[in-house]
Amino acid sequence: LFLDEIGNLPLRLQPKLLTVLEQRQVTPVGANKPVPVNIRVIAATNLPPEKLRDESHFRQDLLFRLNTVEIDLPPLRERREDIPQLLDHYLQHYAKRYGRPVPVLSPATRVTLLEHDWPGNVRALRHALERAVILARDAPLEPEDFSLVRAMPRIAPAAVVPPPPRPSEDLNLDRAERRMVEEALKKHGYNISLAAAELGLSRAALYRRMEQHGL
């Protein structure tokens, strides 16, 4: 059983999970008798270790039960050698899902995707590739086919770039929403659950707005 974002589990629910792990049984909804479960648990979190070990945020007895074997997975930017295999895997995966031919990446695109820092790690890469498969043309995909290129434009040293308008000066609702979504994502390191909670949205609603604004 894979429990993603375990660090976001509310304190009031953590004793319930601990009870399941200790007793190895659950009571299904609508039933009045517990049933045994035989599972191995893998849990993941983006929380820093000091916050995860804060008793006011996460029960230490539950942490003790979960981290029998602890694996520290570095961010994707620190293991770029994994990116080529991830590209090939997700291009094939989404092409099969949407009934599309597997897109071809131009050499320049592969270099761009390999050099990108991917602040959202594999989730961000996966989202970018899913969007590319959906919008793919017959020609090889070029760097400009990925929204991440627009997010970090290359500017000549001599170019003069006007400062962005202050929020109080730009009253366009569409641009304001994009700014808020982008700021929430950056603030929480592209953790979709935390960003959605801050914006008062569901994860699905946040994904729709990210797609709408090319984030």
CSV table of C-alpha atoms in Angstrom, one decimal:
chain,number,residue,atom,x,y,z
A,1,LEU,CA,0.0,0.0,0.0
A,2,PHE,CA,1.6,3.3,-1.1
A,3,LEU,CA,0.7,6.3,1.0
A,4,ASP,CA,1.7,9.5,-0.8
A,5,GLU,CA,2.2,12.8,1.1
A,6,ILE,CA,1.9,11.0,4.4
A,7,GLY,CA,3.1,14.2,6.1
A,8,ASN,CA,-0.1,16.0,5.2
A,9,LEU,CA,-2.3,13.5,7.1
A,10,PRO,CA,-4.2,15.4,9.8
A,11,LEU,CA,-3.2,14.7,13.4
A,12,ARG,CA,-6.8,13.6,14.2
A,13,LEU,CA,-6.5,10.8,11.6
A,14,GLN,CA,-2.9,9.6,12.4
A,15,PRO,CA,-4.1,7.5,15.4
A,16,LYS,CA,-6.4,5.6,13.1
A,17,LEU,CA,-3.6,4.7,10.7
A,18,LEU,CA,-1.4,3.7,13.6
A,19,THR,CA,-4.1,1.4,14.9
A,20,VAL,CA,-4.4,-0.3,11.5
A,21,LEU,CA,-0.6,-0.8,11.4
A,22,GLU,CA,-0.5,-2.2,14.9
A,23,GLN,CA,-3.5,-4.4,14.8
A,24,ARG,CA,-3.3,-5.4,11.1
A,25,GLN,CA,-7.1,-5.1,10.7
A,26,VAL,CA,-9.7,-2.7,9.5
A,27,THR,CA,-13.4,-2.3,9.8
A,28,PRO,CA,-14.9,-1.6,6.3
A,29,VAL,CA,-17.5,1.1,6.0
A,30,GLY,CA,-20.9,-0.3,6.8
A,31,ALA,CA,-19.5,-3.4,8.5
A,32,ASN,CA,-19.5,-4.1,12.2
A,33,LYS,CA,-16.6,-6.6,12.3
A,34,PRO,CA,-13.0,-6.0,11.6
A,35,VAL,CA,-11.2,-7.9,8.9
A,36,PRO,CA,-7.5,-8.7,8.8
A,37,VAL,CA,-5.2,-7.1,6.3
A,38,ASN,CA,-1.9,-8.3,5.1
A,39,ILE,CA,0.0,-5.4,3.5
A,40,ARG,CA,3.4,-3.8,3.3
A,41,VAL,CA,3.4,0.0,3.5
A,42,ILE,CA,5.5,2.4,1.5
A,43,ALA,CA,5.0,6.0,2.6
A,44,ALA,CA,6.3,9.2,0.9
A,45,THR,CA,6.5,12.8,2.0
A,46,ASN,CA,8.1,16.1,0.9
A,47,LEU,CA,8.3,17.4,4.5
A,48,PRO,CA,11.8,18.3,5.8
A,49,PRO,CA,13.0,15.9,8.5
A,50,GLU,CA,12.8,18.5,11.3
A,51,LYS,CA,9.1,19.1,10.6
A,52,LEU,CA,8.3,15.4,10.3
A,53,ARG,CA,9.9,14.9,13.8
A,54,ASP,CA,7.9,17.7,15.3
A,55,GLU,CA,5.3,16.1,17.6
A,56,SER,CA,2.9,19.0,17.0
A,57,HIS,CA,2.8,18.1,13.3
A,58,PHE,CA,3.3,14.3,13.1
A,59,ARG,CA,3.0,11.6,15.8
A,60,GLN,CA,6.4,10.1,16.6
A,61,ASP,CA,4.9,6.7,17.3
A,62,LEU,CA,3.4,6.6,13.8
A,63,LEU,CA,6.7,7.8,12.3
A,64,PHE,CA,8.5,5.0,14.2
A,65,ARG,CA,6.2,2.4,12.7
A,66,LEU,CA,6.6,3.8,9.2
A,67,ASN,CA,10.3,4.4,8.8
A,68,THR,CA,11.7,1.0,9.5
A,69,VAL,CA,13.7,1.5,6.2
A,70,GLU,CA,14.2,5.1,5.3
A,71,ILE,CA,15.2,6.1,1.8
A,72,ASP,CA,16.2,9.7,0.9
A,73,LEU,CA,15.3,10.4,-2.7
A,74,PRO,CA,17.2,13.5,-4.1
A,75,PRO,CA,15.3,16.0,-6.3
A,76,LEU,CA,15.3,15.3,-10.0
A,77,ARG,CA,17.8,18.1,-10.7
A,78,GLU,CA,20.4,16.2,-8.7
A,79,ARG,CA,19.9,12.9,-10.6
A,80,ARG,CA,19.6,14.1,-14.2
A,81,GLU,CA,20.8,10.7,-15.4
A,82,ASP,CA,17.3,9.4,-14.7
A,83,ILE,CA,15.6,11.9,-17.0
A,84,PRO,CA,16.2,10.2,-20.4
A,85,GLN,CA,14.5,7.0,-19.2
A,86,LEU,CA,11.7,8.9,-17.6
A,87,LEU,CA,11.1,10.8,-20.9
A,88,ASP,CA,10.8,7.6,-22.9
A,89,HIS,CA,8.6,5.9,-20.3
A,90,TYR,CA,6.1,8.7,-20.0
A,91,LEU,CA,5.9,9.5,-23.7
A,92,GLN,CA,5.0,5.8,-24.3
A,93,HIS,CA,2.6,5.7,-21.3
A,94,TYR,CA,0.6,8.8,-22.3
A,95,ALA,CA,0.6,7.9,-26.0
A,96,LYS,CA,-1.0,4.6,-25.1
A,97,ARG,CA,-3.5,6.3,-22.8
A,98,TYR,CA,-4.7,8.8,-25.3
A,99,GLY,CA,-4.4,6.6,-28.4
A,100,ARG,CA,-1.7,8.8,-30.0
A,101,PRO,CA,1.5,7.9,-31.8
A,102,VAL,CA,4.5,8.2,-29.5
A,103,PRO,CA,6.0,11.7,-30.2
A,104,VAL,CA,9.6,12.1,-31.2
A,105,LEU,CA,11.7,14.6,-29.3
A,106,SER,CA,14.1,16.7,-31.3
A,107,PRO,CA,17.8,16.7,-30.0
A,108,ALA,CA,17.3,20.3,-28.9
A,109,THR,CA,14.2,19.3,-26.9
A,110,ARG,CA,16.0,16.5,-25.1
A,111,VAL,CA,18.8,18.8,-24.1
A,112,THR,CA,16.3,21.4,-22.9
A,113,LEU,CA,14.4,18.8,-20.8
A,114,LEU,CA,17.6,17.4,-19.4
A,115,GLU,CA,18.9,20.8,-18.3
A,116,HIS,CA,15.6,22.0,-16.8
A,117,ASP,CA,15.6,22.0,-12.9
A,118,TRP,CA,12.1,20.5,-12.6
A,119,PRO,CA,11.1,22.2,-9.3
A,120,GLY,CA,8.1,19.8,-9.2
A,121,ASN,CA,10.4,16.8,-9.7
A,122,VAL,CA,8.9,13.7,-11.6
A,123,ARG,CA,5.3,15.1,-11.2
A,124,ALA,CA,6.2,18.2,-13.1
A,125,LEU,CA,8.0,16.3,-15.8
A,126,ARG,CA,5.1,13.9,-16.1
A,127,HIS,CA,2.6,16.7,-16.4
A,128,ALA,CA,4.7,18.4,-19.1
A,129,LEU,CA,5.0,15.2,-21.1
A,130,GLU,CA,1.2,14.5,-20.8
A,131,ARG,CA,0.4,17.9,-22.1
A,132,ALA,CA,2.9,17.5,-25.0
A,133,VAL,CA,1.4,14.1,-26.0
A,134,ILE,CA,-2.1,15.6,-26.0
A,135,LEU,CA,-1.1,18.6,-28.2
A,136,ALA,CA,1.5,16.8,-30.3
A,137,ARG,CA,1.8,17.3,-34.0
A,138,ASP,CA,3.3,15.0,-36.5
A,139,ALA,CA,6.6,16.8,-36.5
A,140,PRO,CA,9.2,16.2,-33.7
A,141,LEU,CA,8.5,18.1,-30.5
A,142,GLU,CA,10.6,21.2,-30.2
A,143,PRO,CA,11.5,23.1,-26.9
A,144,GLU,CA,8.8,25.7,-27.6
A,145,ASP,CA,6.1,22.9,-27.4
A,146,PHE,CA,6.7,22.8,-23.7
A,147,SER,CA,5.2,25.5,-21.4
A,148,LEU,CA,8.4,25.3,-19.2
A,149,VAL,CA,10.3,27.1,-22.0
A,150,ARG,CA,8.0,30.1,-21.6
A,151,ALA,CA,8.5,30.0,-17.9
A,152,MET,CA,12.2,30.6,-18.2
A,153,PRO,CA,12.9,32.5,-21.4
A,154,ARG,CA,16.5,33.0,-22.5
A,155,ILE,CA,17.2,36.8,-22.7
A,156,ALA,CA,20.2,38.3,-24.4
A,157,PRO,CA,22.5,40.2,-22.0
A,158,ALA,CA,21.9,43.5,-23.7
A,159,ALA,CA,18.1,43.2,-23.7
A,160,VAL,CA,16.1,45.7,-21.7
A,161,VAL,CA,13.2,44.0,-20.0
A,162,PRO,CA,10.5,46.2,-18.5
A,163,PRO,CA,9.6,45.3,-14.9
A,164,PRO,CA,6.4,43.3,-14.5
A,165,PRO,CA,3.4,45.3,-13.4
A,166,ARG,CA,2.7,45.3,-9.7
A,167,PRO,CA,-0.4,43.3,-8.7
A,168,SER,CA,-2.2,46.6,-7.8
A,169,GLU,CA,-1.6,47.9,-11.4
A,170,ASP,CA,-2.7,44.7,-13.3
A,171,LEU,CA,-6.4,44.0,-12.7
A,172,ASN,CA,-6.8,41.4,-15.4
A,173,LEU,CA,-8.5,38.5,-13.7
A,174,ASP,CA,-7.0,35.8,-15.9
A,175,ARG,CA,-3.4,37.0,-15.3
A,176,ALA,CA,-4.1,37.5,-11.6
A,177,GLU,CA,-5.3,33.9,-11.2
A,178,ARG,CA,-2.2,32.7,-13.1
A,179,ARG,CA,0.0,34.7,-10.7
A,180,MET,CA,-1.7,33.3,-7.6
A,181,VAL,CA,-1.5,29.7,-8.9
A,182,GLU,CA,2.2,30.1,-9.8
A,183,GLU,CA,3.1,31.8,-6.5
A,184,ALA,CA,1.3,29.0,-4.5
A,185,LEU,CA,3.2,26.3,-6.5
A,186,LYS,CA,6.6,28.0,-6.0
A,187,LYS,CA,5.9,28.6,-2.3
A,188,HIS,CA,5.2,24.9,-1.7
A,189,GLY,CA,7.9,23.6,-4.0
A,190,TYR,CA,5.3,22.4,-6.5
A,191,ASN,CA,3.6,20.2,-3.9
A,192,ILE,CA,0.1,20.0,-5.4
A,193,SER,CA,-1.7,19.1,-2.2
A,194,LEU,CA,-0.2,22.0,-0.2
A,195,ALA,CA,-0.6,24.5,-3.0
A,196,ALA,CA,-4.3,23.5,-3.6
A,197,ALA,CA,-5.0,23.8,0.1
A,198,GLU,CA,-3.6,27.3,0.3
A,199,LEU,CA,-5.7,28.3,-2.8
A,200,GLY,CA,-8.8,26.7,-1.4
A,201,LEU,CA,-9.0,24.3,-4.4
A,202,SER,CA,-9.2,20.6,-4.8
A,203,ARG,CA,-6.1,18.9,-6.4
A,204,ALA,CA,-8.2,18.2,-9.6
A,205,ALA,CA,-9.3,21.9,-9.8
A,206,LEU,CA,-5.6,23.0,-9.4
A,207,TYR,CA,-4.5,20.7,-12.1
A,208,ARG,CA,-7.2,22.2,-14.4
A,209,ARG,CA,-6.0,25.7,-13.7
A,210,MET,CA,-2.3,24.7,-14.2
A,211,GLU,CA,-3.3,23.2,-17.6
A,212,GLN,CA,-5.4,26.4,-18.5
A,213,HIS,CA,-2.5,28.7,-17.7
A,214,GLY,CA,0.3,26.5,-19.1
A,215,LEU,CA,2.0,25.9,-15.8
